[in-house]
Amino acid sequence: MKAHDGLYIDGAWRPAAGRDVIEVVNPADEQVVGRVPAGDALDVDTAVRAAREALPAWAATPPAERAARLTALRDVLVARKDEIAETVTAELGSPLQFSQAVHAGVPIAVAGSYAELAATHSFEEKVGNSTVLHEPIGVVGAITPWNYPLHQIVAKAAPALAAGCTVVLKPAEDTPLTAQLFAEAVHEAGVPAGVFNLVTGLGPVAGQALAEHPDVDLVSFTGSTAVGRRIGAAAGAAVKKVALELGGKSANVILPSADLAKAVGVGVANVMSNSGQTCSAWTRMLVHRDRYDEAVELAAAAAAKYGDRIGPVVNARQRDRVLGYIEKGVAEGARLVAGGPGSPREQGYFVSPTVLADVNPEMTVAQEEIFGPVLCVLRYEDEEDALRIANGTVYGLAGAVWAGDESEAVAFARRMDTGQVDINGGRFNPLAPFGGYKQSGVGRELGSHGLAEYLQTKSLQF
C-alpha cells in the first residue's frame, strides 16, 4: 500500500496547488498509514475543466466501447482484490475477512453489472412518432463517504461512466487510499484521460468547491442528511441535479408468527456488520409485547458474541459520538443489556457491541442515526402499532420484515415508508435500486435505476 503525493487529474498524477496534507490513521491502532494531498478549490477547478474537456469524446464513445472499459476496470479490481482488502482494513479498521468479502467483493460485482448494462441498455426508444434519446447528463461531481469506501465510489463512478458522463471524485478524508487505488485501476483499464479525476481533500474545502462548481452538471453525494441539505441548497440555487443517499434509522419488524431466534440473530448481525457503520442497518428491532422479553435475551446473547469480531469505528470523533448516544439512551430510560459506554480497549477507536432494551419511539436513540454497533429493541402492541413505529422517523432508507408466512411479511412491507425492505432475510441484490424515502435522500443507486440518474432525456418528433 503506497500513498500518492499527487492528485489524479487528466490521466496523470499531478501536484496539488497547496502543500497541506491529510494524515490517514488506522483506527485499530491509531498509527498513521499514509499521507495524501489536501486539494483545494483550485485543484477542483483544474479537475472539472479536465472532465469538461473530455466529455464530448467520451459521451460520443459507443456504449459497447464504454462497456469494454468497464469490463477492463472490473478485471483490474479482481486482480487487485487482496490489495483492496488490505487497504480498506488499514484505513477503516475493518477485519480483513470482511474487507475481502464485502469491501472488495461487492464493488467488483457492481462494476461488472454496469459493464453489462452499458452494453445492453437501450439509450434510444420509440414513443409514437418520437425518438427518445437518453443522453449523459455531463460532468458528475461525486462525493463519497468512508464507511464503504470502494463500494460507494464504484456505485457512482461506474454508472456515470456507463452513461457517458465524466467524473470528478472527492472521497472521504478518512479513507482516501482506497480512492487512489481505484484511480490506479481506472488508469490501468485504459479509461481516457480526463474521464475520471480524483481530488483528495477536506469536505468543507474540496467537497464544497465541487458541489458549487458551475461546470458540474450533477452532484452525487452519500453522507449525512445535514450535509445533504447544504448540497441540495447549493445545487438548487444553480438549478443543478442532485442524487443524495443520506441517513437511515431502519426498522427490523418481527411479526408474531416469525422464527424469532432466526430473526433476532440475523438482525443483530446486520447491525454489527461493519461496526454498525452502515446507513441501511436495521438499528431498530420491533418485537410484539408477548415475545419481547425473549427477543431481548436473544439479542443480548447474540451481541455478546461480537465482542472480538468487529473492528473499530472510523475515528476518535465517531467513537465519542457513539458512546455519547449510548449514555443518552440510558439517561432517557433505556435499559442496557449488552455492551455499554466506555471503550473496551486501551488502543484503537473501539465500541462494544451494545443492545438497548425498553426503548420507546420518542427517545433520541430511536430517532437519530447513531452509526455504530448499537441496537435498540422496541415493543409494539399490534401490527398497526408496529407500522406506526416503523414509519415514525424522518428517515426511510431500508428495513426488514419477518413472518411465518411470506405473504404476511410482504403485505406489511408494502405499507412501510422506506426504499428497500428485506423479507425474511432476503439477500443483497446489486441490481436492485437502493435509495430512500423522506430525509434519507433523493434518487437511486445500483442497477438500471442507478444508471438512469446519470442520463437526461431528449425527444425528437417526426
CSV table of C-alpha atoms in Angstrom, one decimal:
chain,number,residue,atom,x,y,z
A,1,MET,CA,0.0,0.0,0.0
A,2,LYS,CA,1.6,3.2,-1.2
A,3,ALA,CA,0.0,6.6,-1.0
A,4,HIS,CA,0.4,9.0,-3.9
A,5,ASP,CA,1.6,12.5,-3.1
A,6,GLY,CA,-0.5,14.0,-6.0
A,7,LEU,CA,-4.0,14.2,-7.4
A,8,TYR,CA,-5.2,12.1,-10.4
A,9,ILE,CA,-6.2,14.7,-13.0
A,10,ASP,CA,-6.5,14.4,-16.8
A,11,GLY,CA,-4.9,10.9,-16.8
A,12,ALA,CA,-1.9,11.6,-14.6
A,13,TRP,CA,-0.8,12.1,-11.0
A,14,ARG,CA,-0.2,15.9,-10.6
A,15,PRO,CA,0.9,18.0,-7.6
A,16,ALA,CA,-1.8,19.7,-5.6
A,17,ALA,CA,-2.0,23.5,-5.7
A,18,GLY,CA,-1.1,23.8,-2.0
A,19,ARG,CA,1.2,21.9,0.4
A,20,ASP,CA,-1.4,20.8,3.0
A,21,VAL,CA,-1.7,17.1,3.5
A,22,ILE,CA,-4.2,14.7,5.2
A,23,GLU,CA,-2.8,12.0,7.5
A,24,VAL,CA,-4.6,8.7,7.2
A,25,VAL,CA,-4.9,6.9,10.5
A,26,ASN,CA,-5.6,3.2,11.1
A,27,PRO,CA,-8.4,3.3,13.7
A,28,ALA,CA,-7.5,-0.1,15.1
A,29,ASP,CA,-4.1,1.0,16.3
A,30,GLU,CA,-4.1,4.8,15.8
A,31,GLN,CA,-1.0,4.7,13.6
A,32,VAL,CA,-0.5,6.8,10.5
A,33,VAL,CA,-0.6,4.6,7.4
A,34,GLY,CA,-0.3,7.3,4.8
A,35,ARG,CA,-0.5,10.9,3.7
A,36,VAL,CA,-2.4,12.4,0.8
A,37,PRO,CA,-2.7,15.9,-0.6
A,38,ALA,CA,-5.4,18.2,0.8
A,39,GLY,CA,-6.7,19.5,-2.5
A,40,ASP,CA,-8.4,22.9,-2.6
A,41,ALA,CA,-10.8,24.8,-4.8
A,42,LEU,CA,-8.1,25.5,-7.4
A,43,ASP,CA,-7.4,21.7,-7.7
A,44,VAL,CA,-11.2,21.1,-8.0
A,45,ASP,CA,-11.4,23.7,-10.8
A,46,THR,CA,-8.5,22.0,-12.7
A,47,ALA,CA,-10.1,18.6,-12.4
A,48,VAL,CA,-13.5,19.9,-13.5
A,49,ARG,CA,-12.0,21.6,-16.5
A,50,ALA,CA,-10.3,18.3,-17.5
A,51,ALA,CA,-13.6,16.5,-17.1
A,52,ARG,CA,-15.4,19.1,-19.2
A,53,GLU,CA,-12.8,18.9,-22.0
A,54,ALA,CA,-13.0,15.1,-22.0
A,55,LEU,CA,-16.8,15.0,-22.0
A,56,PRO,CA,-17.7,15.3,-25.7
A,57,ALA,CA,-15.4,12.5,-26.9
A,58,TRP,CA,-16.5,10.1,-24.0
A,59,ALA,CA,-20.2,10.9,-24.5
A,60,ALA,CA,-19.8,10.1,-28.2
A,61,THR,CA,-17.9,6.8,-27.5
A,62,PRO,CA,-20.2,3.9,-28.5
A,63,PRO,CA,-21.7,2.1,-25.5
A,64,ALA,CA,-20.0,-1.1,-26.4
A,65,GLU,CA,-16.6,0.6,-26.0
A,66,ARG,CA,-17.6,2.1,-22.7
A,67,ALA,CA,-18.7,-1.4,-21.6
A,68,ALA,CA,-15.3,-2.7,-22.6
A,69,ARG,CA,-13.5,-0.1,-20.4
A,70,LEU,CA,-15.8,-1.0,-17.5
A,71,THR,CA,-15.1,-4.7,-18.0
A,72,ALA,CA,-11.4,-4.0,-18.0
A,73,LEU,CA,-11.9,-2.0,-14.8
A,74,ARG,CA,-13.7,-4.9,-13.2
A,75,ASP,CA,-10.9,-7.2,-14.2
A,76,VAL,CA,-8.3,-4.9,-12.6
A,77,LEU,CA,-10.3,-4.8,-9.4
A,78,VAL,CA,-10.5,-8.6,-9.4
A,79,ALA,CA,-6.7,-8.9,-9.9
A,80,ARG,CA,-6.1,-6.4,-7.1
A,81,LYS,CA,-8.8,-7.7,-4.7
A,82,ASP,CA,-6.3,-8.6,-2.0
A,83,GLU,CA,-4.6,-5.2,-2.1
A,84,ILE,CA,-8.0,-3.5,-2.0
A,85,ALA,CA,-9.0,-5.5,1.1
A,86,GLU,CA,-5.7,-4.8,2.8
A,87,THR,CA,-6.0,-1.1,2.1
A,88,VAL,CA,-9.6,-0.8,3.4
A,89,THR,CA,-8.5,-2.7,6.5
A,90,ALA,CA,-5.6,-0.3,7.1
A,91,GLU,CA,-7.6,2.9,6.8
A,92,LEU,CA,-11.0,1.8,8.0
A,93,GLY,CA,-10.0,-0.9,10.5
A,94,SER,CA,-12.4,-3.5,9.1
A,95,PRO,CA,-11.5,-7.1,9.8
A,96,LEU,CA,-9.6,-8.5,6.8
A,97,GLN,CA,-12.1,-11.2,6.1
A,98,PHE,CA,-15.0,-8.7,5.9
A,99,SER,CA,-12.9,-6.4,3.7
A,100,GLN,CA,-12.3,-9.3,1.3
A,101,ALA,CA,-15.9,-10.4,1.1
A,102,VAL,CA,-17.7,-7.1,1.2
A,103,HIS,CA,-15.4,-4.1,0.8
A,104,ALA,CA,-13.7,-5.7,-2.2
A,105,GLY,CA,-16.2,-8.3,-3.4
A,106,VAL,CA,-19.3,-6.1,-3.6
A,107,PRO,CA,-17.8,-3.3,-5.7
A,108,ILE,CA,-16.4,-5.9,-8.2
A,109,ALA,CA,-19.9,-7.2,-8.6
A,110,VAL,CA,-21.3,-3.7,-9.1
A,111,ALA,CA,-18.6,-2.8,-11.6
A,112,GLY,CA,-19.4,-5.9,-13.6
A,113,SER,CA,-23.1,-5.2,-13.5
A,114,TYR,CA,-22.5,-1.7,-15.1
A,115,ALA,CA,-20.2,-3.2,-17.7
A,116,GLU,CA,-23.1,-5.4,-18.8
A,117,LEU,CA,-25.7,-2.6,-18.6
A,118,ALA,CA,-23.5,-0.3,-20.7
A,119,ALA,CA,-23.6,-2.9,-23.4
A,120,THR,CA,-27.3,-3.9,-23.2
A,121,HIS,CA,-29.1,-0.7,-22.1
A,122,SER,CA,-31.3,1.0,-24.7
A,123,PHE,CA,-30.2,4.6,-25.0
A,124,GLU,CA,-32.9,5.2,-27.6
A,125,GLU,CA,-36.6,4.3,-27.7
A,126,LYS,CA,-39.5,4.9,-29.9
A,127,VAL,CA,-42.6,6.5,-28.4
A,128,GLY,CA,-45.3,7.1,-31.0
A,129,ASN,CA,-43.9,9.5,-33.6
A,130,SER,CA,-40.9,10.4,-31.4
A,131,THR,CA,-37.5,9.0,-30.9
A,132,VAL,CA,-36.5,9.4,-27.2
A,133,LEU,CA,-32.8,9.8,-26.6
A,134,HIS,CA,-31.2,9.1,-23.2
A,135,GLU,CA,-28.0,11.1,-23.1
A,136,PRO,CA,-25.3,11.6,-20.5
A,137,ILE,CA,-26.1,14.4,-18.1
A,138,GLY,CA,-22.5,15.8,-18.3
A,139,VAL,CA,-19.8,16.3,-15.6
A,140,VAL,CA,-20.5,14.5,-12.4
A,141,GLY,CA,-19.2,15.6,-9.0
A,142,ALA,CA,-19.1,12.5,-6.8
A,143,ILE,CA,-18.6,13.0,-3.1
A,144,THR,CA,-18.3,9.7,-1.2
A,145,PRO,CA,-18.2,8.6,2.5
A,146,TRP,CA,-15.7,6.5,4.4
A,147,ASN,CA,-17.9,3.6,5.6
A,148,TYR,CA,-17.8,1.6,2.4
A,149,PRO,CA,-15.0,3.4,0.6
A,150,LEU,CA,-14.7,1.4,-2.7
A,151,HIS,CA,-18.4,0.4,-3.0
A,152,GLN,CA,-19.6,4.0,-2.7
A,153,ILE,CA,-17.1,5.1,-5.4
A,154,VAL,CA,-18.0,2.3,-7.8
A,155,ALA,CA,-21.7,2.9,-7.2
A,156,LYS,CA,-21.3,6.4,-8.5
A,157,ALA,CA,-18.4,6.2,-11.0
A,158,ALA,CA,-19.4,3.0,-12.8
A,159,PRO,CA,-22.9,4.1,-13.8
A,160,ALA,CA,-21.7,7.6,-14.6
A,161,LEU,CA,-19.0,6.2,-17.0
A,162,ALA,CA,-21.5,3.7,-18.4
A,163,ALA,CA,-23.8,6.6,-19.2
A,164,GLY,CA,-21.1,8.6,-21.0
A,165,CYS,CA,-20.5,11.1,-18.2
A,166,THR,CA,-17.1,12.3,-16.9
A,167,VAL,CA,-16.4,12.3,-13.2
A,168,VAL,CA,-14.6,14.3,-10.5
A,169,LEU,CA,-14.4,12.3,-7.3
A,170,LYS,CA,-13.8,13.8,-3.8
A,171,PRO,CA,-13.6,10.9,-1.4
A,172,ALA,CA,-13.9,11.0,2.3
A,173,GLU,CA,-10.7,12.2,4.0
A,174,ASP,CA,-10.6,9.2,6.4
A,175,THR,CA,-10.3,6.7,3.5
A,176,PRO,CA,-8.5,8.3,0.6
A,177,LEU,CA,-6.1,5.5,0.0
A,178,THR,CA,-8.8,3.2,-1.4
A,179,ALA,CA,-9.8,6.1,-3.8
A,180,GLN,CA,-6.2,6.4,-5.0
A,181,LEU,CA,-6.2,2.6,-5.7
A,182,PHE,CA,-9.4,3.0,-7.7
A,183,ALA,CA,-7.8,5.8,-9.7
A,184,GLU,CA,-4.9,3.5,-10.5
A,185,ALA,CA,-7.4,0.8,-11.6
A,186,VAL,CA,-9.2,3.3,-13.9
A,187,HIS,CA,-5.8,4.2,-15.5
A,188,GLU,CA,-4.8,0.6,-15.9
A,189,ALA,CA,-8.2,-0.2,-17.5
A,190,GLY,CA,-7.5,2.3,-20.3
A,191,VAL,CA,-10.2,4.9,-19.5
A,192,PRO,CA,-9.2,8.0,-21.5
A,193,ALA,CA,-7.6,10.9,-19.8
A,194,GLY,CA,-9.9,13.4,-18.1
A,195,VAL,CA,-12.9,11.0,-18.0
A,196,PHE,CA,-12.2,10.2,-14.3
A,197,ASN,CA,-10.4,12.6,-12.0
A,198,LEU,CA,-9.6,12.3,-8.3
A,199,VAL,CA,-9.2,15.2,-5.8
A,200,THR,CA,-8.5,14.2,-2.2
A,201,GLY,CA,-9.3,16.9,0.3
A,202,LEU,CA,-11.5,18.1,3.1
A,203,GLY,CA,-15.2,18.3,2.8
A,204,PRO,CA,-15.7,22.0,3.6
A,205,VAL,CA,-13.0,22.9,1.2
A,206,ALA,CA,-12.7,20.5,-1.8
A,207,GLY,CA,-16.2,19.0,-1.3
A,208,GLN,CA,-17.9,22.3,-1.2
A,209,ALA,CA,-16.0,23.6,-4.2
A,210,LEU,CA,-17.0,20.6,-6.2
A,211,ALA,CA,-20.7,20.8,-5.2
A,212,GLU,CA,-20.8,24.5,-6.0
A,213,HIS,CA,-18.7,24.4,-9.2
A,214,PRO,CA,-20.7,25.9,-12.1
A,215,ASP,CA,-19.4,23.4,-14.6
A,216,VAL,CA,-20.6,20.4,-12.6
A,217,ASP,CA,-23.9,19.1,-14.0
A,218,LEU,CA,-24.8,16.6,-11.3
A,219,VAL,CA,-23.7,16.2,-7.7
A,220,SER,CA,-23.9,12.7,-6.4
A,221,PHE,CA,-23.4,12.6,-2.6
A,222,THR,CA,-23.6,9.9,0.0
A,223,GLY,CA,-23.3,11.0,3.7
A,224,SER,CA,-25.2,12.7,6.4
A,225,THR,CA,-28.6,14.3,6.0
A,226,ALA,CA,-27.3,17.6,7.3
A,227,VAL,CA,-24.6,17.9,4.7
A,228,GLY,CA,-27.0,16.6,2.0
A,229,ARG,CA,-29.3,19.6,2.8
A,230,ARG,CA,-26.5,22.0,2.2
A,231,ILE,CA,-25.5,20.3,-1.1
A,232,GLY,CA,-29.2,20.3,-2.1
A,233,ALA,CA,-29.5,24.0,-1.3
A,234,ALA,CA,-26.3,24.9,-3.3
A,235,ALA,CA,-27.5,22.8,-6.2
A,236,GLY,CA,-30.9,24.3,-6.1
A,237,ALA,CA,-29.5,27.8,-6.5
A,238,ALA,CA,-27.8,26.7,-9.7
A,239,VAL,CA,-30.8,24.6,-10.8
A,240,LYS,CA,-28.5,21.6,-10.8
A,241,LYS,CA,-29.5,17.9,-10.4
A,242,VAL,CA,-28.5,16.1,-7.2
A,243,ALA,CA,-28.5,12.4,-6.2
A,244,LEU,CA,-28.4,12.2,-2.4
A,245,GLU,CA,-28.1,9.0,-0.4
A,246,LEU,CA,-28.4,10.1,3.2
A,247,GLY,CA,-29.1,8.8,6.7
A,248,GLY,CA,-31.2,6.0,7.9
A,249,LYS,CA,-32.9,4.6,11.0
A,250,SER,CA,-34.3,1.4,9.6
A,251,ALA,CA,-36.8,-0.8,11.3
A,252,ASN,CA,-36.5,-4.6,11.6
A,253,VAL,CA,-40.1,-5.7,12.2
A,254,ILE,CA,-40.5,-9.1,13.7
A,255,LEU,CA,-44.2,-10.2,13.4
A,256,PRO,CA,-45.6,-12.7,16.0
A,257,SER,CA,-45.5,-15.6,13.5
A,258,ALA,CA,-41.8,-15.2,12.7
A,259,ASP,CA,-39.0,-17.6,13.6
A,260,LEU,CA,-37.9,-15.4,16.5
A,261,ALA,CA,-34.4,-16.9,17.0
A,262,LYS,CA,-33.5,-16.5,13.3
A,263,ALA,CA,-35.0,-13.0,13.0
A,264,VAL,CA,-33.1,-11.7,16.1
A,265,GLY,CA,-29.8,-13.4,15.2
A,266,VAL,CA,-29.8,-12.1,11.6
A,267,GLY,CA,-31.0,-8.7,12.9
A,268,VAL,CA,-28.1,-8.4,15.4
A,269,ALA,CA,-25.6,-9.5,12.7
A,270,ASN,CA,-26.9,-6.8,10.4
A,271,VAL,CA,-26.4,-4.1,13.0
A,272,MET,CA,-22.9,-5.2,14.0
A,273,SER,CA,-21.8,-5.6,10.4
A,274,ASN,CA,-19.0,-3.0,9.5
A,275,SER,CA,-19.1,-2.0,13.2
A,276,GLY,CA,-22.5,-0.6,12.8
A,277,GLN,CA,-21.3,2.0,10.2
A,278,THR,CA,-24.0,1.2,7.6
A,279,CYS,CA,-26.6,3.7,6.7
A,280,SER,CA,-29.2,0.9,5.9
A,281,ALA,CA,-28.6,-1.1,9.1
A,282,TRP,CA,-31.7,-2.3,10.9
A,283,THR,CA,-30.9,-0.4,14.1
A,284,ARG,CA,-34.5,-0.5,15.5
A,285,MET,CA,-35.8,-4.0,16.3
A,286,LEU,CA,-39.6,-4.1,16.7
A,287,VAL,CA,-41.0,-7.1,18.7
A,288,HIS,CA,-44.5,-7.9,19.8
A,289,ARG,CA,-45.1,-7.5,23.5
A,290,ASP,CA,-45.8,-11.2,24.0
A,291,ARG,CA,-42.3,-12.2,22.7
A,292,TYR,CA,-40.4,-9.1,23.8
A,293,ASP,CA,-38.5,-10.4,26.8
A,294,GLU,CA,-37.4,-13.5,24.9
A,295,ALA,CA,-36.2,-11.3,22.0
A,296,VAL,CA,-34.2,-9.1,24.3
A,297,GLU,CA,-32.5,-12.1,25.9
A,298,LEU,CA,-31.6,-13.5,22.4
A,299,ALA,CA,-30.3,-10.1,21.2
A,300,ALA,CA,-28.1,-9.6,24.3
A,301,ALA,CA,-26.6,-13.1,23.9
A,302,ALA,CA,-26.0,-12.6,20.2
A,303,ALA,CA,-24.4,-9.2,20.6
A,304,ALA,CA,-22.0,-10.6,23.2
A,305,LYS,CA,-20.6,-13.0,20.6
A,306,TYR,CA,-19.4,-10.0,18.5
A,307,GLY,CA,-17.1,-8.5,21.2
A,308,ASP,CA,-13.9,-9.5,19.5
A,309,ARG,CA,-15.3,-10.0,16.0
A,310,ILE,CA,-15.9,-6.4,14.9
A,311,GLY,CA,-13.4,-3.7,14.1
A,312,PRO,CA,-13.3,-0.1,15.5
A,313,VAL,CA,-15.3,2.8,14.3
A,314,VAL,CA,-13.5,5.1,11.9
A,315,ASN,CA,-12.0,7.8,14.3
A,316,ALA,CA,-12.0,9.1,17.8
A,317,ARG,CA,-14.7,11.7,17.0
A,318,GLN,CA,-17.1,8.9,15.8
A,319,ARG,CA,-16.3,6.7,18.8
A,320,ASP,CA,-17.1,9.6,21.2
A,321,ARG,CA,-20.3,10.3,19.3
A,322,VAL,CA,-21.5,6.7,19.5
A,323,LEU,CA,-20.6,6.4,23.2
A,324,GLY,CA,-22.5,9.7,23.8
A,325,TYR,CA,-25.6,8.2,22.2
A,326,ILE,CA,-25.4,5.1,24.4
A,327,GLU,CA,-25.1,7.3,27.5
A,328,LYS,CA,-28.0,9.5,26.3
A,329,GLY,CA,-30.2,6.4,25.7
A,330,VAL,CA,-29.6,5.2,29.3
A,331,ALA,CA,-30.2,8.6,30.6
A,332,GLU,CA,-33.6,8.8,28.8
A,333,GLY,CA,-34.7,5.4,30.3
A,334,ALA,CA,-33.4,2.7,28.0
A,335,ARG,CA,-32.1,-0.5,29.7
A,336,LEU,CA,-28.6,-1.6,28.9
A,337,VAL,CA,-28.5,-5.4,28.3
A,338,ALA,CA,-25.2,-5.7,26.3
A,339,GLY,CA,-22.1,-3.6,25.8
A,340,GLY,CA,-22.3,0.0,27.0
A,341,PRO,CA,-20.4,3.2,27.3
A,342,GLY,CA,-16.6,3.2,27.7
A,343,SER,CA,-14.2,1.9,25.1
A,344,PRO,CA,-13.4,-1.8,25.6
A,345,ARG,CA,-9.7,-1.4,24.6
A,346,GLU,CA,-6.9,1.0,25.5
A,347,GLN,CA,-5.8,1.4,21.9
A,348,GLY,CA,-8.0,2.0,18.9
A,349,TYR,CA,-11.4,3.5,18.4
A,350,PHE,CA,-13.5,0.5,19.6
A,351,VAL,CA,-17.1,0.5,20.8
A,352,SER,CA,-18.6,-2.6,22.5
A,353,PRO,CA,-21.5,-4.2,20.6
A,354,THR,CA,-24.4,-2.7,22.5
A,355,VAL,CA,-28.1,-3.5,22.9
A,356,LEU,CA,-30.6,-1.1,24.5
A,357,ALA,CA,-33.9,-2.5,25.6
A,358,ASP,CA,-37.1,-0.8,26.8
A,359,VAL,CA,-36.5,1.9,24.1
A,360,ASN,CA,-39.6,3.9,23.3
A,361,PRO,CA,-40.1,5.5,19.9
A,362,GLU,CA,-39.6,9.1,21.1
A,363,MET,CA,-36.2,8.5,22.6
A,364,THR,CA,-33.2,10.2,20.9
A,365,VAL,CA,-31.6,6.7,20.2
A,366,ALA,CA,-34.8,5.7,18.4
A,367,GLN,CA,-35.0,8.8,16.2
A,368,GLU,CA,-31.4,9.7,15.3
A,369,GLU,CA,-28.8,7.8,13.3
A,370,ILE,CA,-26.1,6.6,15.7
A,371,PHE,CA,-23.8,5.0,13.1
A,372,GLY,CA,-22.2,2.5,15.4
A,373,PRO,CA,-22.7,-1.1,16.8
A,374,VAL,CA,-25.8,-0.1,18.8
A,375,LEU,CA,-29.2,-1.9,18.5
A,376,CYS,CA,-32.4,-0.5,20.0
A,377,VAL,CA,-35.2,-3.0,20.8
A,378,LEU,CA,-38.7,-1.6,20.9
A,379,ARG,CA,-42.0,-3.2,22.0
A,380,TYR,CA,-45.2,-2.9,19.9
A,381,GLU,CA,-48.8,-3.8,20.7
A,382,ASP,CA,-50.2,-4.9,17.4
A,383,GLU,CA,-49.4,-4.6,13.7
A,384,GLU,CA,-50.8,-1.1,13.4
A,385,ASP,CA,-48.6,0.0,16.3
A,386,ALA,CA,-45.6,-1.7,14.7
A,387,LEU,CA,-46.3,0.2,11.4
A,388,ARG,CA,-46.7,3.5,13.3
A,389,ILE,CA,-43.3,3.0,15.0
A,390,ALA,CA,-41.6,1.7,11.8
A,391,ASN,CA,-42.7,4.8,9.9
A,392,GLY,CA,-42.2,7.2,12.8
A,393,THR,CA,-38.9,8.8,11.9
A,394,VAL,CA,-37.7,11.3,9.4
A,395,TYR,CA,-35.8,8.5,7.6
A,396,GLY,CA,-36.9,5.9,5.1
A,397,LEU,CA,-33.9,4.1,3.7
A,398,ALA,CA,-34.3,0.4,4.4
A,399,GLY,CA,-35.9,-2.1,6.7
A,400,ALA,CA,-36.8,-5.8,7.2
A,401,VAL,CA,-39.9,-7.8,8.0
A,402,TRP,CA,-40.1,-11.3,9.3
A,403,ALA,CA,-43.2,-13.6,9.4
A,404,GLY,CA,-44.0,-17.2,9.2
A,405,ASP,CA,-46.0,-16.6,6.0
A,406,GLU,CA,-44.1,-14.7,3.4
A,407,SER,CA,-47.3,-13.1,2.1
A,408,GLU,CA,-47.9,-11.7,5.5
A,409,ALA,CA,-44.4,-10.1,5.6
A,410,VAL,CA,-44.9,-8.7,2.1
A,411,ALA,CA,-48.3,-7.1,3.0
A,412,PHE,CA,-46.6,-5.3,5.9
A,413,ALA,CA,-43.6,-4.3,3.8
A,414,ARG,CA,-45.8,-2.6,1.2
A,415,ARG,CA,-47.1,-0.2,3.9
A,416,MET,CA,-43.6,0.8,5.1
A,417,ASP,CA,-42.3,4.2,4.0
A,418,THR,CA,-38.9,3.1,3.0
A,419,GLY,CA,-36.9,2.5,-0.1
A,420,GLN,CA,-35.8,-1.1,0.4
A,421,VAL,CA,-37.2,-3.9,2.6
A,422,ASP,CA,-35.7,-7.4,3.1
A,423,ILE,CA,-38.3,-10.1,3.5
A,424,ASN,CA,-37.3,-12.9,5.9
A,425,GLY,CA,-33.6,-12.2,5.5
A,426,GLY,CA,-33.7,-11.6,1.7
A,427,ARG,CA,-30.2,-11.5,0.1
A,428,PHE,CA,-28.5,-8.3,-1.2
A,429,ASN,CA,-29.1,-7.7,-4.8
A,430,PRO,CA,-26.6,-5.4,-6.6
A,431,LEU,CA,-29.1,-4.9,-9.4
A,432,ALA,CA,-32.0,-3.7,-7.2
A,433,PRO,CA,-32.4,0.1,-6.8
A,434,PHE,CA,-31.1,1.4,-3.5
A,435,GLY,CA,-32.2,4.8,-2.0
A,436,GLY,CA,-34.5,6.4,0.4
A,437,TYR,CA,-37.9,8.0,1.1
A,438,LYS,CA,-38.3,11.2,3.1
A,439,GLN,CA,-35.0,12.6,4.5
A,440,SER,CA,-33.0,9.5,3.5
A,441,GLY,CA,-32.3,11.0,0.1
A,442,VAL,CA,-33.2,11.7,-3.5
A,443,GLY,CA,-32.6,9.3,-6.4
A,444,ARG,CA,-31.4,5.7,-6.6
A,445,GLU,CA,-28.2,3.8,-6.9
A,446,LEU,CA,-27.4,0.4,-8.4
A,447,GLY,CA,-28.8,-1.4,-11.5
A,448,SER,CA,-30.7,0.3,-14.3
A,449,HIS,CA,-32.3,2.8,-11.9
A,450,GLY,CA,-28.8,3.9,-10.8
A,451,LEU,CA,-27.8,4.3,-14.5
A,452,ALA,CA,-30.9,6.5,-15.1
A,453,GLU,CA,-29.6,9.0,-12.6
A,454,TYR,CA,-26.8,10.0,-14.9
A,455,LEU,CA,-28.9,10.3,-18.1
A,456,GLN,CA,-31.1,13.1,-19.4
A,457,THR,CA,-33.9,12.8,-21.9
A,458,LYS,CA,-34.4,14.4,-25.3
A,459,SER,CA,-37.2,13.7,-27.7
A,460,LEU,CA,-37.2,14.0,-31.5
A,461,GLN,CA,-40.6,14.3,-33.2
A,462,PHE,CA,-41.1,13.0,-36.7
